[in-house]
């Protein structure tokens, strides 16, 4: 686990001052490490039945797609407003300054579908909380939520109210 952590590159003050951006491209470009991460996720999920993976734009698509392949299920994208071509359902949530909106195709999954949500990183939990609200409003059943990295000091986990969470790398972020 600590080995995976050392493959993530810290970029201070990106995209703005005070943020340490967790750059996962250094892990992704290493085939063995990328495979190790996907295999670790799959191992943690081995007792779950998943109908569909929902990948959060954009880095959630990378691990989401690999996991969907591995689990033998489909994947649907959750995207920023205006990117999806068909009819959508949307959720708007608060950021530090202003709001953001995420969308999913209204027919991405059926009521009762067993869902795995995937993103690269859990920070404050605001993004994932919004996705949970959207999925539950559409009748999806969240089986698990998978992140490569969890910034533990930001306590995002507390916003995700009892849903099973997998995070392969725990980072204090301080
Ligand atoms: P949050 O809603 O605060 O949990 O933020 C999670 C989303 O923002 C994820 O989609 C991440 O990709 C991105 N994010 C937040 N903080 C960072 C960070 N320090 N490094 C890289 N991505 C981040």
XYZ file of N, CA and C and ligand atoms in Angstrom:
545
model
N 0.852 -1.217 0.000
C 0.000 0.000 0.000
C 0.880 1.257 0.000
N 1.905 1.275 0.919
C 2.793 2.435 0.983
C 3.575 2.554 -0.324
N 3.790 1.415 -0.978
C 4.490 1.381 -2.242
C 3.686 2.128 -3.323
N 2.394 1.900 -3.335
C 1.527 2.621 -4.285
C 1.590 4.116 -3.992
N 1.557 4.444 -2.712
C 1.571 5.853 -2.290
C 2.792 6.581 -2.861
N 3.919 5.903 -2.870
C 5.151 6.558 -3.337
C 5.118 6.803 -4.851
N 4.160 6.197 -5.533
C 4.053 6.400 -6.992
C 3.208 7.626 -7.345
N 2.568 8.224 -6.349
C 1.750 9.414 -6.612
C 2.622 10.648 -6.392
N 2.542 11.584 -7.326
C 3.412 12.772 -7.257
C 2.635 13.960 -6.682
N 3.253 14.639 -5.725
C 2.637 15.853 -5.160
C 3.035 17.060 -6.001
N 2.043 17.838 -6.414
C 2.331 19.085 -7.141
C 1.789 20.245 -6.291
N 2.672 20.925 -5.558
C 2.200 22.014 -4.692
C 1.661 23.192 -5.504
N 0.638 23.816 -4.947
C 0.050 25.033 -5.528
C -0.519 24.840 -6.930
N -1.116 23.682 -7.180
C -1.836 23.427 -8.429
C -3.202 22.846 -8.072
N -4.288 23.277 -8.700
C -4.400 24.333 -9.710
C -4.392 25.739 -9.126
N -4.332 25.832 -7.785
C -4.208 27.181 -7.202
C -3.397 27.127 -5.917
N -3.006 28.279 -5.433
C -2.167 28.357 -4.236
C -2.795 27.609 -3.068
N -1.968 26.881 -2.339
C -2.445 26.210 -1.122
C -2.915 24.786 -1.364
N -3.164 24.402 -2.602
C -3.598 23.023 -2.903
C -2.362 22.182 -3.237
N -2.300 20.985 -2.661
C -1.270 20.028 -3.114
C -1.983 19.028 -4.008
N -1.740 19.144 -5.306
C -2.434 18.282 -6.254
C -1.797 16.904 -6.255
N -2.620 15.882 -6.109
C -2.138 14.496 -6.137
C -2.170 14.018 -7.583
N -0.998 13.971 -8.173
C -0.872 13.631 -9.594
C -0.692 12.118 -9.740
N -1.728 11.453 -10.265
C -1.668 9.983 -10.356
C -1.062 9.494 -11.678
N -0.673 10.421 -12.566
C -0.127 9.982 -13.855
C 1.176 9.190 -13.666
N 1.886 9.475 -12.574
C 3.135 8.753 -12.303
C 2.864 7.301 -11.891
N 1.689 7.048 -11.343
C 1.296 5.665 -11.039
C 0.741 4.990 -12.299
N -0.062 5.733 -13.037
C -0.724 5.149 -14.222
C 0.269 4.732 -15.305
N 1.390 5.455 -15.398
C 2.331 5.152 -16.482
C 3.166 3.901 -16.179
N 3.058 3.424 -14.937
C 3.788 2.223 -14.519
C 2.814 1.031 -14.584
N 2.987 0.215 -15.595
C 2.037 -0.883 -15.851
C 1.847 -1.802 -14.658
N 2.931 -2.111 -13.968
C 2.824 -3.044 -12.822
C 2.028 -2.411 -11.687
N 2.272 -1.126 -11.456
C 1.569 -0.446 -10.356
C 0.096 -0.238 -10.695
N -0.161 0.111 -11.944
C -1.562 0.285 -12.360
C -2.306 -1.030 -12.174
N -1.689 -2.121 -12.638
C -2.333 -3.432 -12.483
C -2.514 -3.784 -11.013
N -1.491 -3.494 -10.202
C -1.571 -3.793 -8.761
C -2.759 -3.058 -8.131
N -2.917 -1.798 -8.492
C -4.029 -1.017 -7.924
C -5.378 -1.613 -8.346
N -5.513 -1.941 -9.619
C -6.791 -2.501 -10.100
C -7.054 -3.847 -9.417
N -6.005 -4.664 -9.284
C -6.171 -5.977 -8.639
C -6.550 -5.828 -7.163
N -5.971 -4.825 -6.495
C -6.322 -4.605 -5.082
C -7.787 -4.185 -4.933
N -8.229 -3.310 -5.829
C -9.663 -2.939 -5.813
C -10.526 -4.188 -6.015
N -10.162 -4.975 -7.018
C -10.972 -6.149 -7.369
C -11.015 -7.136 -6.205
N -9.898 -7.285 -5.512
C -9.842 -8.189 -4.364
C -10.819 -7.712 -3.274
N -10.820 -6.418 -3.029
C -11.724 -5.860 -1.999
C -13.194 -6.009 -2.396
N -13.431 -6.129 -3.689
C -14.816 -6.164 -4.181
C -15.286 -7.580 -4.489
N -14.439 -8.559 -4.177
C -14.727 -9.897 -4.698
C -16.042 -10.502 -4.185
N -16.512 -10.059 -3.021
C -17.757 -10.616 -2.504
C -18.983 -9.783 -2.861
N -18.796 -8.754 -3.658
C -19.925 -7.886 -4.043
C -20.438 -8.281 -5.421
N -21.730 -8.092 -5.617
C -22.286 -8.239 -6.966
C -22.565 -6.840 -7.479
N -21.904 -6.483 -8.553
C -22.040 -5.132 -9.111
C -22.680 -5.235 -10.495
N -23.704 -4.433 -10.729
C -24.323 -4.399 -12.068
C -23.651 -3.368 -12.954
N -23.282 -2.235 -12.350
C -22.670 -1.184 -13.168
C -21.737 -0.307 -12.328
N -20.650 0.094 -12.982
C -19.709 1.025 -12.367
C -20.068 2.428 -12.849
N -20.060 3.389 -11.947
C -20.212 4.792 -12.341
C -18.875 5.481 -12.103
N -18.263 5.974 -13.181
C -16.975 6.646 -13.082
C -17.178 8.152 -13.096
N -16.531 8.839 -12.145
C -16.682 10.294 -12.049
C -15.603 10.977 -12.888
N -16.036 11.921 -13.746
C -15.111 12.641 -14.636
C -14.002 13.303 -13.833
N -12.770 13.263 -14.322
C -12.350 12.482 -15.456
C -11.499 11.286 -15.023
N -10.782 11.441 -13.902
C -9.858 10.362 -13.529
C -10.590 9.135 -13.003
N -11.853 9.300 -12.632
C -12.654 8.139 -12.233
C -12.932 7.202 -13.397
N -12.822 7.717 -14.624
C -13.058 6.851 -15.793
C -11.943 5.816 -15.931
N -10.733 6.195 -15.523
C -9.564 5.331 -15.775
C -9.666 4.056 -14.936
N -9.811 4.233 -13.625
C -9.935 3.054 -12.768
C -11.322 2.421 -12.916
N -12.318 3.246 -13.173
C -13.675 2.726 -13.355
C -13.740 1.739 -14.509
N -13.125 2.092 -15.636
C -13.180 1.230 -16.815
C -12.402 -0.068 -16.577
N -11.234 0.065 -15.946
C -10.431 -1.142 -15.676
C -11.190 -2.087 -14.739
N -11.857 -1.512 -13.751
C -12.603 -2.343 -12.798
C -13.844 -2.966 -13.422
N -14.515 -2.211 -14.262
C -15.707 -2.751 -14.934
C -15.309 -3.965 -15.776
N -14.182 -3.841 -16.481
C -13.684 -4.958 -17.291
C -13.400 -6.163 -16.397
N -12.722 -5.895 -15.315
C -12.317 -6.959 -14.389
C -13.535 -7.630 -13.731
N -14.541 -6.822 -13.400
C -15.730 -7.362 -12.721
C -16.750 -7.909 -13.719
N -16.516 -7.641 -14.986
C -17.435 -8.137 -16.020
C -18.755 -7.396 -16.042
N -18.721 -6.107 -15.718
C -19.961 -5.322 -15.778
C -19.753 -4.085 -16.638
N -20.788 -3.291 -16.784
C -20.700 -2.098 -17.617
C -20.203 -0.898 -16.822
N -19.990 0.192 -17.553
C -19.603 1.446 -16.900
C -20.414 2.578 -17.514
N -20.806 3.543 -16.688
C -21.487 4.741 -17.197
C -20.746 5.960 -16.654
N -20.584 6.991 -17.488
C -19.856 8.179 -17.041
C -20.748 9.178 -16.300
N -20.164 9.779 -15.270
C -20.795 10.932 -14.610
C -19.944 12.115 -15.021
N -20.571 13.079 -15.725
C -19.778 14.115 -16.372
C -20.186 15.515 -15.938
N -19.299 16.453 -16.221
C -19.618 17.863 -15.984
C -20.766 18.261 -16.900
N -21.497 19.269 -16.487
C -22.691 19.732 -17.209
C -22.413 19.975 -18.706
N -23.349 19.493 -19.531
C -23.303 19.807 -20.955
C -22.478 18.867 -21.819
N -21.920 17.823 -21.248
C -21.040 16.924 -22.022
C -21.773 15.694 -22.550
N -22.854 15.303 -21.897
C -23.516 14.056 -22.290
C -24.587 14.344 -23.348
N -24.672 13.502 -24.387
C -25.526 13.817 -25.533
C -27.012 13.487 -25.374
N -27.339 12.549 -24.485
C -28.736 12.110 -24.382
C -29.398 12.829 -23.195
N -30.647 12.432 -22.880
C -31.337 13.061 -21.743
C -30.613 12.723 -20.447
N -30.504 13.724 -19.584
C -29.715 13.528 -18.356
C -30.525 13.814 -17.095
N -29.989 13.301 -15.999
C -30.392 13.727 -14.656
C -29.177 14.447 -14.087
N -29.415 15.460 -13.264
C -28.263 16.226 -12.795
C -28.340 16.514 -11.301
N -27.191 16.858 -10.758
C -27.119 17.263 -9.350
C -26.169 18.455 -9.263
N -26.570 19.456 -8.483
C -25.726 20.632 -8.278
C -25.277 20.652 -6.824
N -24.009 20.924 -6.619
C -23.489 20.895 -5.253
C -22.544 22.069 -5.022
N -22.326 22.375 -3.744
C -21.516 23.540 -3.382
C -20.024 23.248 -3.445
N -19.288 24.214 -3.960
C -17.830 24.180 -3.901
C -17.401 25.250 -2.904
N -16.103 25.381 -2.711
C -15.603 26.422 -1.805
C -16.138 27.787 -2.256
N -16.035 28.022 -3.568
C -16.630 29.249 -4.128
C -17.573 28.811 -5.239
N -18.858 29.075 -5.092
C -19.830 28.758 -6.142
C -20.334 27.331 -6.089
N -20.809 26.860 -7.233
C -21.402 25.519 -7.306
C -20.885 24.794 -8.553
N -21.147 23.501 -8.605
C -20.808 22.710 -9.785
C -21.972 21.766 -10.059
N -22.079 21.336 -11.301
C -23.169 20.418 -11.651
C -22.600 19.196 -12.348
N -23.072 18.023 -11.928
C -22.693 16.763 -12.573
C -23.935 16.149 -13.203
N -23.717 15.420 -14.300
C -24.842 14.809 -15.007
C -24.580 13.334 -15.304
N -25.671 12.609 -15.454
C -25.609 11.200 -15.861
C -26.768 10.963 -16.828
N -26.594 10.080 -17.780
C -27.724 9.759 -18.656
C -28.862 9.173 -17.824
N -30.068 9.590 -18.134
C -31.205 9.135 -17.331
C -31.419 7.621 -17.443
N -30.891 7.036 -18.546
C -31.037 5.581 -18.715
C -29.713 4.837 -18.461
N -28.847 5.439 -17.658
C -27.531 4.818 -17.398
C -27.675 3.482 -16.665
N -28.684 3.392 -15.807
C -28.921 2.123 -15.094
C -30.397 2.043 -14.741
N -30.827 0.816 -14.412
C -32.216 0.609 -14.055
C -32.411 0.723 -12.547
N -33.645 1.007 -12.164
C -33.958 1.041 -10.721
C -33.516 -0.265 -10.070
N -32.912 -0.170 -8.918
C -32.498 -1.383 -8.207
C -31.114 -1.875 -8.601
N -30.493 -1.244 -9.600
C -29.154 -1.683 -10.037
C -28.164 -1.547 -8.886
N -27.253 -2.524 -8.816
C -26.209 -2.498 -7.780
C -24.996 -1.774 -8.346
N -24.646 -0.684 -7.636
C -23.729 0.306 -8.204
C -22.396 0.333 -7.454
N -21.331 0.494 -8.240
C -20.016 0.820 -7.677
C -19.634 2.199 -8.207
N -19.387 3.154 -7.308
C -18.940 4.496 -7.709
C -17.413 4.525 -7.623
N -16.769 5.081 -8.661
C -15.298 5.125 -8.667
C -14.797 6.546 -8.959
N -13.861 7.005 -8.137
C -13.156 8.253 -8.428
C -11.697 8.090 -7.999
N -10.858 9.014 -8.443
C -9.440 8.852 -8.092
C -9.175 9.255 -6.648
N -9.936 10.232 -6.139
C -9.525 10.814 -4.857
C -10.713 11.319 -4.047
N -10.677 11.036 -2.758
C -11.673 11.566 -1.821
C -11.019 12.688 -1.026
N -11.564 13.902 -1.188
C -11.044 15.045 -0.417
C -12.109 15.426 0.609
N -12.911 16.467 0.345
C -13.942 16.849 1.324
C -15.171 15.937 1.261
N -15.303 15.200 0.170
C -16.453 14.310 0.013
C -17.634 14.958 -0.692
N -17.531 16.244 -1.006
C -18.669 16.952 -1.624
C -19.088 16.364 -2.967
N -18.104 16.024 -3.793
C -18.411 15.479 -5.116
C -19.126 14.138 -4.978
N -18.556 13.279 -4.166
C -19.126 11.938 -4.045
C -20.494 11.977 -3.368
N -20.640 12.868 -2.399
C -21.952 13.017 -1.733
C -23.032 13.355 -2.755
N -22.681 14.279 -3.670
C -23.642 14.690 -4.697
C -23.986 13.507 -5.606
N -22.972 12.711 -5.933
C -23.217 11.543 -6.801
C -24.105 10.524 -6.076
N -23.848 10.318 -4.793
C -24.693 9.390 -4.016
C -26.150 9.864 -4.055
N -26.356 11.160 -3.835
C -27.730 11.693 -3.833
C -28.402 11.454 -5.182
N -27.651 11.673 -6.258
C -28.191 11.486 -7.604
C -28.548 10.013 -7.843
N -27.637 9.137 -7.481
C -27.854 7.690 -7.710
C -29.069 7.215 -6.902
N -29.166 7.666 -5.670
C -30.275 7.199 -4.827
C -31.612 7.754 -5.315
N -31.584 8.984 -5.796
C -32.797 9.585 -6.370
C -33.274 8.784 -7.582
N -32.333 8.173 -8.305
C -32.672 7.386 -9.500
C -32.951 5.917 -9.172
N -32.905 5.570 -7.886
C -33.260 4.210 -7.481
C -32.114 3.221 -7.521
N -30.879 3.720 -7.617
C -29.724 2.810 -7.604
C -29.368 2.404 -6.187
N -28.757 1.222 -6.059
C -28.350 0.726 -4.742
C -26.820 0.726 -4.701
N -26.269 1.572 -3.834
C -24.808 1.709 -3.806
C -24.185 0.568 -3.008
N -23.435 -0.260 -3.711
C -22.783 -1.418 -3.069
C -21.441 -1.016 -2.475
N -20.751 -0.111 -3.158
C -19.437 0.293 -2.670
C -18.974 1.552 -3.406
N -18.009 2.234 -2.782
C -17.417 3.427 -3.389
C -15.912 3.248 -3.311
N -15.241 3.392 -4.461
C -13.796 3.104 -4.503
C -13.008 4.347 -4.914
N -11.987 4.654 -4.109
C -11.064 5.755 -4.404
C -9.647 5.208 -4.382
N -8.815 5.709 -5.274
C -7.400 5.357 -5.174
C -6.812 6.006 -3.919
N -7.119 7.302 -3.719
C -6.502 8.066 -2.623
C -7.580 8.674 -1.731
N -7.351 8.608 -0.435
C -8.226 9.302 0.524
C -7.371 10.291 1.305
N -7.749 11.564 1.266
C -7.053 12.587 2.064
C -7.719 12.596 3.437
N -7.180 11.785 4.344
C -7.895 11.475 5.587
C -8.174 12.701 6.452
N -7.244 13.672 6.448
C -7.414 14.834 7.328
C -8.655 15.658 6.960
N -9.133 15.514 5.725
C -10.286 16.319 5.296
C -11.629 15.673 5.679
N -11.552 14.453 6.197
C -12.720 13.760 6.756
C -13.897 13.623 5.774
N -13.584 13.470 4.501
C -14.628 13.310 3.487
C -15.505 12.102 3.742
N -14.922 11.073 4.327
C -15.632 9.830 4.634
C -16.911 10.097 5.438
N -16.841 11.094 6.334
C -18.006 11.387 7.184
C -19.211 11.852 6.372
N -18.960 12.440 5.204
C -20.077 12.900 4.356
C -20.742 11.748 3.596
N -20.107 10.591 3.608
C -20.604 9.509 2.757
C -21.451 8.503 3.537
N -21.796 8.908 4.730
C -22.799 8.262 5.593
C -22.946 6.749 5.495
N -21.967 6.042 5.999
C -22.174 4.599 6.160
C -22.090 3.759 4.900
N -21.819 4.358 3.747
C -21.640 3.529 2.551
C -20.257 2.878 2.618
N -20.155 1.636 2.156
C -18.835 0.982 2.185
C -17.840 1.716 1.283
N -16.692 2.065 1.857
C -15.686 2.824 1.110
C -14.383 2.039 1.048
N -13.807 1.999 -0.147
C -12.474 1.422 -0.321
C -11.552 2.571 -0.691
N -10.411 2.685 -0.001
C -9.379 3.619 -0.470
C -8.038 2.915 -0.342
N -7.298 2.877 -1.435
C -6.056 2.104 -1.445
C -4.909 2.869 -0.811
N -4.950 4.198 -0.917
C -3.872 5.023 -0.367
C -4.478 6.017 0.614
N -4.017 5.966 1.853
C -4.498 6.948 2.840
C -3.386 7.976 3.027
N -3.761 9.229 2.809
C -2.769 10.304 2.841
C -3.227 11.359 3.835
N -2.342 11.714 4.751
C -2.703 12.695 5.791
C -2.977 14.084 5.223
N -2.289 14.410 4.113
C -2.472 15.709 3.448
C -2.179 16.866 4.378
N -1.013 16.791 5.051
C -0.618 17.945 5.847
C 0.890 17.990 5.971
P -14.055 16.518 -2.950
O -15.400 16.777 -3.562
O -13.561 17.643 -2.118
O -14.007 15.176 -2.239
O -12.997 16.458 -4.159
C -12.878 15.312 -4.929
C -12.679 15.614 -6.389
O -11.773 16.688 -6.612
C -12.087 14.395 -7.071
O -12.759 14.220 -8.316
C -10.631 14.728 -7.244
O -10.168 14.302 -8.502
C -10.524 16.242 -7.103
N -9.521 16.647 -6.098
C -9.759 17.272 -4.921
N -8.636 17.544 -4.252
C -7.621 17.060 -5.018
C -6.193 17.010 -4.854
N -5.571 17.516 -3.780
N -5.470 16.402 -5.839
C -6.080 15.893 -6.934
N -7.414 15.914 -7.143
C -8.190 16.484 -6.199
